[in-house]
mmCIF file of C-alpha atoms in Angstrom:
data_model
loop_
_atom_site.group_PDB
_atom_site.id
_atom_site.type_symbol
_atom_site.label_atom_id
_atom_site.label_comp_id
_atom_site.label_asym_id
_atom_site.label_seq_id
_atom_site.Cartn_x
_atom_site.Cartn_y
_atom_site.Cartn_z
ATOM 1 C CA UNK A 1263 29.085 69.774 79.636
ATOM 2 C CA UNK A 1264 28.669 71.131 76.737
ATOM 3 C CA UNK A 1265 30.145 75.019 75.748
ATOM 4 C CA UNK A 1266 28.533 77.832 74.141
ATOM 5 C CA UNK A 1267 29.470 77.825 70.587
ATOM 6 C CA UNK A 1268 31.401 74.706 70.223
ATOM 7 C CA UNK A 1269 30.054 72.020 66.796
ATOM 8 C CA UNK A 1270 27.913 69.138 68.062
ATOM 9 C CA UNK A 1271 28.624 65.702 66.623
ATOM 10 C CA UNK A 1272 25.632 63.276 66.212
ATOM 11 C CA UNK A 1273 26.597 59.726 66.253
ATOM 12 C CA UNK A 1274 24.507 56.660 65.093
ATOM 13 C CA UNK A 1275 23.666 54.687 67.722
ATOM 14 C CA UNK A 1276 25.521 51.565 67.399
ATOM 15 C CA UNK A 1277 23.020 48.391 66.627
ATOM 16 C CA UNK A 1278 24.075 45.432 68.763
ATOM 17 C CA UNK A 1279 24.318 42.165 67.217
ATOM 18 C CA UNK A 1280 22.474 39.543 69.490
ATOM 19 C CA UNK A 1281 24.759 37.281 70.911
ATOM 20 C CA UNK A 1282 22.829 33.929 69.312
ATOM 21 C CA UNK A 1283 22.414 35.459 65.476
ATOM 22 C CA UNK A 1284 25.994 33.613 64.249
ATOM 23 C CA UNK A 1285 24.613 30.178 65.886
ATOM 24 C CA UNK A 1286 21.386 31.143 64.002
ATOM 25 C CA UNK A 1287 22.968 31.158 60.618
ATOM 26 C CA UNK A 1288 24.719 27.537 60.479
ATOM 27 C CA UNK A 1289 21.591 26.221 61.736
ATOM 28 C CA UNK A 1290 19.571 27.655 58.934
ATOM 29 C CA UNK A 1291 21.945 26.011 56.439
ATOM 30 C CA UNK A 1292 21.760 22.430 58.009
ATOM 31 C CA UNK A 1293 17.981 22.794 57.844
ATOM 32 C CA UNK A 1294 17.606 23.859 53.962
ATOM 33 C CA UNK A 1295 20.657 20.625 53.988
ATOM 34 C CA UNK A 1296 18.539 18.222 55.850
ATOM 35 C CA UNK A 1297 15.232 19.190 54.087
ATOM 36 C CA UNK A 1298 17.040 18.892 50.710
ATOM 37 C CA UNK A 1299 18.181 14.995 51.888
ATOM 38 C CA UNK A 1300 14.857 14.271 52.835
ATOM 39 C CA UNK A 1301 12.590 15.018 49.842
ATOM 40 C CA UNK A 1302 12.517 11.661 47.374
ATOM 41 C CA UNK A 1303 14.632 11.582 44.417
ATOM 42 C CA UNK A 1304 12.259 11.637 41.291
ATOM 43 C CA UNK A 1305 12.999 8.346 39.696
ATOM 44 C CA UNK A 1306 12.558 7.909 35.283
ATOM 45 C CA UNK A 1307 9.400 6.671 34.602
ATOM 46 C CA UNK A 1308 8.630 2.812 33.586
ATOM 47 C CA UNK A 1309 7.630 0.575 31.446
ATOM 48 C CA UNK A 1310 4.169 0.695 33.229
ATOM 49 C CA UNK A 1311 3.932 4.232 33.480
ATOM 50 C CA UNK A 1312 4.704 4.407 29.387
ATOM 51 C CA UNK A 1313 2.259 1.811 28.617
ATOM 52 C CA UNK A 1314 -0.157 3.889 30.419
ATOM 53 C CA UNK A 1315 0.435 7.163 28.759
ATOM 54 C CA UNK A 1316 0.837 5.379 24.924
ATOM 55 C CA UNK A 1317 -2.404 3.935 25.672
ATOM 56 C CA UNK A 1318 -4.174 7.507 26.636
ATOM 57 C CA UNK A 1319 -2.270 9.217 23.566
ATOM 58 C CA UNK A 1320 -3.846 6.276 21.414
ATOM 59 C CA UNK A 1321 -7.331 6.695 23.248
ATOM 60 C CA UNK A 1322 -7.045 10.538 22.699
ATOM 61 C CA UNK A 1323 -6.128 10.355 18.769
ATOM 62 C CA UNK A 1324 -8.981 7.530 18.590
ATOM 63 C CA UNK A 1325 -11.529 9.830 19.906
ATOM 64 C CA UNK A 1326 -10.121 12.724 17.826
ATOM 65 C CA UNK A 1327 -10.395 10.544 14.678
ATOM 66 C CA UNK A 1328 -13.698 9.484 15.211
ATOM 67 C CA UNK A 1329 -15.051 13.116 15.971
ATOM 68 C CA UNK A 1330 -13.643 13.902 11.861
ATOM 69 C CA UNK A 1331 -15.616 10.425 10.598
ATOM 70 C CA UNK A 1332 -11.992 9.619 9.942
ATOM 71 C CA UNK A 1333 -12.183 5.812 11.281
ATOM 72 C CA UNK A 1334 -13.523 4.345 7.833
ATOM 73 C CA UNK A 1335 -10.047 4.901 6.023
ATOM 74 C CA UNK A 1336 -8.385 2.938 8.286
ATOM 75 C CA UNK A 1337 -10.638 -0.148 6.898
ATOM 76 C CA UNK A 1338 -8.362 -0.638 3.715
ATOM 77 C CA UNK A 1339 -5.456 -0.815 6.279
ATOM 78 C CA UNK A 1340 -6.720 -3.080 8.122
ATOM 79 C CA UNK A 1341 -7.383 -5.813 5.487
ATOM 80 C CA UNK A 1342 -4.272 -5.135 3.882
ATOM 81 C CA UNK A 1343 -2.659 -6.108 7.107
ATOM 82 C CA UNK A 1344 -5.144 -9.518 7.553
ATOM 83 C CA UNK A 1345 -4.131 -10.183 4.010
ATOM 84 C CA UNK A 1346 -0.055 -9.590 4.614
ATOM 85 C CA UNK A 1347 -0.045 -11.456 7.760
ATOM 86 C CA UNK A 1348 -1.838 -14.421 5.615
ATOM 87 C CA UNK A 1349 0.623 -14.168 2.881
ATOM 88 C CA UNK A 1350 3.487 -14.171 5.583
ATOM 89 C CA UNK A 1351 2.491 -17.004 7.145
ATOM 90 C CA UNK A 1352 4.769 -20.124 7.078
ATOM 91 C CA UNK A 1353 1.984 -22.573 6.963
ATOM 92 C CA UNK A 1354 -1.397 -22.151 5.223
ATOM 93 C CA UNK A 1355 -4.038 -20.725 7.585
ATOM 94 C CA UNK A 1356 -6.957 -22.032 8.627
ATOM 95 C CA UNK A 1357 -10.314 -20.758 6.627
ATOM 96 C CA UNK A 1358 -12.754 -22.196 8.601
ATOM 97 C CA UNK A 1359 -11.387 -20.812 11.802
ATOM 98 C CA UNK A 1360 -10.338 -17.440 10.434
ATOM 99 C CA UNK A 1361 -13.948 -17.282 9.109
ATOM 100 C CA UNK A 1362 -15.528 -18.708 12.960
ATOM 101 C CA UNK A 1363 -13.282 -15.770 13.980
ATOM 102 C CA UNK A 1364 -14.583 -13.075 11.611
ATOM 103 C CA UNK A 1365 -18.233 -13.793 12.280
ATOM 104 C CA UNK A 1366 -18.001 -13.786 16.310
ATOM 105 C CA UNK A 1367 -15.920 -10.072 15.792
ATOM 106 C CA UNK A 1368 -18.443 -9.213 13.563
ATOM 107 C CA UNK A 1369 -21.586 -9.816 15.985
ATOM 108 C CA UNK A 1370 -19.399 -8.462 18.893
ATOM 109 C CA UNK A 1371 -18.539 -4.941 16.990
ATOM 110 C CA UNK A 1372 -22.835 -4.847 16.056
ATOM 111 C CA UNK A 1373 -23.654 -5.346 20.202
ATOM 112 C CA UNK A 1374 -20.241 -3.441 21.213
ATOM 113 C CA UNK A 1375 -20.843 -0.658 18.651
ATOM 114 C CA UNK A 1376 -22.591 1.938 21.517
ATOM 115 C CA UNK A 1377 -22.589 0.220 24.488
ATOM 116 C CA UNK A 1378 -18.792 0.154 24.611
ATOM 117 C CA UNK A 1379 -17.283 1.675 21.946
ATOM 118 C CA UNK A 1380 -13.508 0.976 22.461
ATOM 119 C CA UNK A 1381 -14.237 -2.743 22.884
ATOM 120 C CA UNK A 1382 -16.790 -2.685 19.674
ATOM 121 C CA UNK A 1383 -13.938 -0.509 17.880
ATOM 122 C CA UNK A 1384 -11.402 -3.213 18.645
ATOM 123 C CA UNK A 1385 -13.438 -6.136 17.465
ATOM 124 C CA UNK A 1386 -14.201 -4.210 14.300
ATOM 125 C CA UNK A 1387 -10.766 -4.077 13.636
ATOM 126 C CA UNK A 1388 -9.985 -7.527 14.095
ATOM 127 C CA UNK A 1389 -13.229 -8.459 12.022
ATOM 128 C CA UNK A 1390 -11.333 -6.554 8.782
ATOM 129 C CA UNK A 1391 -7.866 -8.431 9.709
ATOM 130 C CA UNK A 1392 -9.618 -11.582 9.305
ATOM 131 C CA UNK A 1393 -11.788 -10.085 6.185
ATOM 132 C CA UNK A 1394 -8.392 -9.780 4.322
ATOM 133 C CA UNK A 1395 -6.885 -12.667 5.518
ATOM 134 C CA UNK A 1396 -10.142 -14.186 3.597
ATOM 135 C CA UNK A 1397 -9.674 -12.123 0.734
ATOM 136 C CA UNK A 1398 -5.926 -13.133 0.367
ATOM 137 C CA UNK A 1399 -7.467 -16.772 0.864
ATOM 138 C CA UNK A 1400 -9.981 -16.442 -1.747
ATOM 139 C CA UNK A 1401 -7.808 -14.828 -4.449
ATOM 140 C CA UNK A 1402 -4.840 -17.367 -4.519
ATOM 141 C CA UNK A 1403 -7.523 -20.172 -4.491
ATOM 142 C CA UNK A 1404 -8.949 -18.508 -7.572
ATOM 143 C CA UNK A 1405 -5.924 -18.056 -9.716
ATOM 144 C CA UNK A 1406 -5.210 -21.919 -9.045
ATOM 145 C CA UNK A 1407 -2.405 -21.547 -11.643
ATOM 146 C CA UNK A 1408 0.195 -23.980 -12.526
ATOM 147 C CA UNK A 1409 3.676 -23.987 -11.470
ATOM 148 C CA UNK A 1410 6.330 -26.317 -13.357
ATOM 149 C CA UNK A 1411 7.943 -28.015 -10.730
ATOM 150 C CA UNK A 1412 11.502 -28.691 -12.642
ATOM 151 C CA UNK A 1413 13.324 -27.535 -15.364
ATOM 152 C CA UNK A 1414 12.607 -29.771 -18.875
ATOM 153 C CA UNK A 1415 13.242 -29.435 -21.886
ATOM 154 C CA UNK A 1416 10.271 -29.819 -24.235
ATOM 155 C CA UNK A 1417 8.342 -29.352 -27.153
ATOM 156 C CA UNK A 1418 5.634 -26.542 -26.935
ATOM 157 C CA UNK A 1419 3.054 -25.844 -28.803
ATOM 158 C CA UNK A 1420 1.288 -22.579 -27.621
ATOM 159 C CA UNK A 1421 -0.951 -19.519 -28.927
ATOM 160 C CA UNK A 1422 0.401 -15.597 -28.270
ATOM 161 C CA UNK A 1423 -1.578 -13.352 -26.556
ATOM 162 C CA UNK A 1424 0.973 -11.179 -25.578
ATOM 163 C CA UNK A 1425 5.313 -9.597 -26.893
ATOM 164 C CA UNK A 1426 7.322 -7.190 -26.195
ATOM 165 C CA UNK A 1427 10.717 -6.432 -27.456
ATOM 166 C CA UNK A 1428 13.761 -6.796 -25.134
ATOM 167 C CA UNK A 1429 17.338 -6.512 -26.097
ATOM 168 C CA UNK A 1430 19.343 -7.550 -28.743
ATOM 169 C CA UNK A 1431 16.264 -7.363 -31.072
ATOM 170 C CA UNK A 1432 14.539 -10.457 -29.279
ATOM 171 C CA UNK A 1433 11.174 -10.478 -28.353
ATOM 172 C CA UNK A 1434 9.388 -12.034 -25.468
ATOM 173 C CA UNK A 1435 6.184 -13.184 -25.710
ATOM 174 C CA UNK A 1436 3.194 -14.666 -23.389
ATOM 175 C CA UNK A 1437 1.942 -17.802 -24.411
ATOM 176 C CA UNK A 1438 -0.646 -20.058 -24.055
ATOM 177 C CA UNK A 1439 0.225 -23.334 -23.446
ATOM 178 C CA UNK A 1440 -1.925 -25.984 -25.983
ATOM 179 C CA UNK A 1441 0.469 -28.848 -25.814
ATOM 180 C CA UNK A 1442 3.532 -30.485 -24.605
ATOM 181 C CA UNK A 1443 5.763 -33.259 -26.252
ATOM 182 C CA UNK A 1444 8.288 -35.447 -26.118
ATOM 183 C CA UNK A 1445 8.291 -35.298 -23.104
ATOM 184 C CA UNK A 1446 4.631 -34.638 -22.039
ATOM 185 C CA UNK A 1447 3.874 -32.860 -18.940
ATOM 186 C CA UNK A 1448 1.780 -34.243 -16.487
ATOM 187 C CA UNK A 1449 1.297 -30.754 -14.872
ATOM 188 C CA UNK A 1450 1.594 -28.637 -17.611
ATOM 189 C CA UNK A 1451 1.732 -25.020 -16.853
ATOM 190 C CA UNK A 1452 -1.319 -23.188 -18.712
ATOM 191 C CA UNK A 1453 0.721 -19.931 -19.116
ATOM 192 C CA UNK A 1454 4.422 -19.440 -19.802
ATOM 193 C CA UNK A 1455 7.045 -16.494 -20.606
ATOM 194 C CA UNK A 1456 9.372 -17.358 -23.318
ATOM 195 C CA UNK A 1457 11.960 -15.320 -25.177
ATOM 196 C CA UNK A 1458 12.928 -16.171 -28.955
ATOM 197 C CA UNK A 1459 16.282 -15.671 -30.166
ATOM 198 C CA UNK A 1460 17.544 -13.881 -32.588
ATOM 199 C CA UNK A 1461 16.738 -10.621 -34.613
ATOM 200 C CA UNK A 1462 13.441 -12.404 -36.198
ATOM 201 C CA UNK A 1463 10.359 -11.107 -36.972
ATOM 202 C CA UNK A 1464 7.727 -10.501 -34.217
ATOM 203 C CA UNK A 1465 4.851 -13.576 -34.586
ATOM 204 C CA UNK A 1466 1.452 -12.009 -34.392
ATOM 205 C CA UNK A 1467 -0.832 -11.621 -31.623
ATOM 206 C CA UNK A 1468 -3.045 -14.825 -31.817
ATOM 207 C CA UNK A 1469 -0.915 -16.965 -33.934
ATOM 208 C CA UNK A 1470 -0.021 -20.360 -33.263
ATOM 209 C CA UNK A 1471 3.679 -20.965 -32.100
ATOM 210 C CA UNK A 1472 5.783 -24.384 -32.047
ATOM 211 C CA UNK A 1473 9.593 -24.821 -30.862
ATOM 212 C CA UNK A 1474 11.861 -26.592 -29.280
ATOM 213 C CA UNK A 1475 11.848 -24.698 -25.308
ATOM 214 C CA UNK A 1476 13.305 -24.909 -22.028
ATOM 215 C CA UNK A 1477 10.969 -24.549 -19.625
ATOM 216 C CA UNK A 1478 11.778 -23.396 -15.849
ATOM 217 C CA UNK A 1479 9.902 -22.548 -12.705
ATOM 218 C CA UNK A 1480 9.844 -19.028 -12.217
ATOM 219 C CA UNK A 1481 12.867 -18.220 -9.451
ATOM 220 C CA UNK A 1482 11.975 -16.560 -5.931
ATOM 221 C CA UNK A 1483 13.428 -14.013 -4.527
ATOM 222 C CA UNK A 1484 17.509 -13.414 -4.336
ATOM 223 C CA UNK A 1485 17.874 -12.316 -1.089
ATOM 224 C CA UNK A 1486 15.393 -12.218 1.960
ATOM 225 C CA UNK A 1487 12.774 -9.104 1.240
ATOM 226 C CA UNK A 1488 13.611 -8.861 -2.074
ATOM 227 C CA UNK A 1489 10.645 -9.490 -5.044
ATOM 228 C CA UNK A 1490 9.916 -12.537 -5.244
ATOM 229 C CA UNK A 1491 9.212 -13.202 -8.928
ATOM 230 C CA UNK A 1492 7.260 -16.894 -8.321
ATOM 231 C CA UNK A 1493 4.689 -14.749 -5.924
ATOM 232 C CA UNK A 1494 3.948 -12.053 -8.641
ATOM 233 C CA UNK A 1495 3.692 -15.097 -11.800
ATOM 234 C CA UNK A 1496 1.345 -17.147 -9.752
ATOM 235 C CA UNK A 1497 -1.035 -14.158 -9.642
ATOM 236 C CA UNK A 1498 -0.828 -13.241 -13.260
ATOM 237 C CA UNK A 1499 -1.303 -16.998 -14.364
ATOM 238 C CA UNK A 1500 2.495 -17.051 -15.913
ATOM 239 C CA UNK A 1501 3.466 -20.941 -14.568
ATOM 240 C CA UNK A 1502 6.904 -20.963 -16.247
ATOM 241 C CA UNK A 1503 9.211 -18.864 -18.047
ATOM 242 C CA UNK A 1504 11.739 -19.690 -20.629
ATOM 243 C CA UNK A 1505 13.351 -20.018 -24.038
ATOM 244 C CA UNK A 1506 12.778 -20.862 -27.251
ATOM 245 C CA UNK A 1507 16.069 -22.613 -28.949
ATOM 246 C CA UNK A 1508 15.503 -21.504 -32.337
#
């Protein structure tokens, strides 16, 4: 009972905690545990799964160069590979089968072209590897020069058509070759490089030279990749370089 004028105190009711709620809990946590042990481990991707995603990055920049009309500079590339892999090769290739090879990538790039353009793309490609390689064929078959297999020494008799100066007031001159004695060359280089000593006077262009020379093959290269000086004198026709001895 309650009397007149005395305070009244509310209380809060008290909630009551049900008697299962701190079993709940630790069951909750085993079940985000268990659920975490159960889902797969992502594993890296392999070799497959890069091949297949280079291969749709290549299709996708394909596509996005031939929407710019951008394929046709690649054709330069591709030759210039045919021809490097020629040049590389460790035994001469084959022209007859590189050309049997060209003219079936040819016709399948004409009936590939819109029917299926990745395959017609791909034999078009491997039609210009094989057009260099016959281009690289082609051009060392039509310099044909003349390399001097040995060192000798010899008398030359040869006509300028080409100096330049070089140290110790020497000059160096292109020559044609006219004639060879004592001893006579069977294989006589039609070009060489020889280098007179001495501070003399420069013989004109088109003049007719004769000396006693040493004649040598020009040398390959130093070391593996370097330039190899042989490669760049058979192109220009030069088939031995030298000396004049006075």
């Amino acid at each position: 009972m309650v009397e007149a004028g005395s305070p009244v105190v509310r209380t809060k009711p008290s909630r009551g905690v049900p008697p299962d709620a701190l079993d709940l809990l630790p069951q909750a946590f085993n079940r985000r545990d268990a659920e975490s042990q159960d889902r797969p481990i992502s594993s890296p991707p392999g070799w497959r799964d890069r091949l297949r995603r280079g291969l749709a990055w290549a299709r996708t920049c394909l596509a996005e160069e031939s929407e710019y009309g951008h394929l046709f500079y690649w054709a330069p590339v591709a030759m210039g590979t045919g021809a490097v892999l020629w040049f590389s090769a460790e035994w001469t290739p084959s022209t007859l089968y590189i050309g049997f090879i060209f003219l079936l990538a040819s016709i399948a790039a004409r009936v590939w072209r819109y029917p299926r353009p990745a395959a017609g793309l791909t034999a078009t490609a491997l039609a210009l590897l094989c057009l260099g390689a016959l281009s690289a064929a082609w051009e060392t078959e039509r310099a044909g020069t003349i390399i001097l297999d040995v060192p000798v020494t010899t008398t030359v008799t040869a006509v300028v058509t080409g100096r330049e100066a070089v140290a110790g007031g020497r000059w160096r001159y292109v020559v044609e070759v006219v004639e060879t004695t004592k001893p006579s060359l069977k294989r006589m280089p039609k070009r060489a490089t020889l280098t007179a000593p001495g501070a003399s006077s420069p013989v004109a262009l088109g003049a007719t030279i004769r000396g006693r020379a040493r004649l040598l093959p020009p040398s390959g290269p130093a070391l593996v990749g370097l330039n190899d000086f042989a490669f760049d004198a058979y192109f220009v026709g030069s088939g031995a370089i030298g000396y004049f001895y006075g």
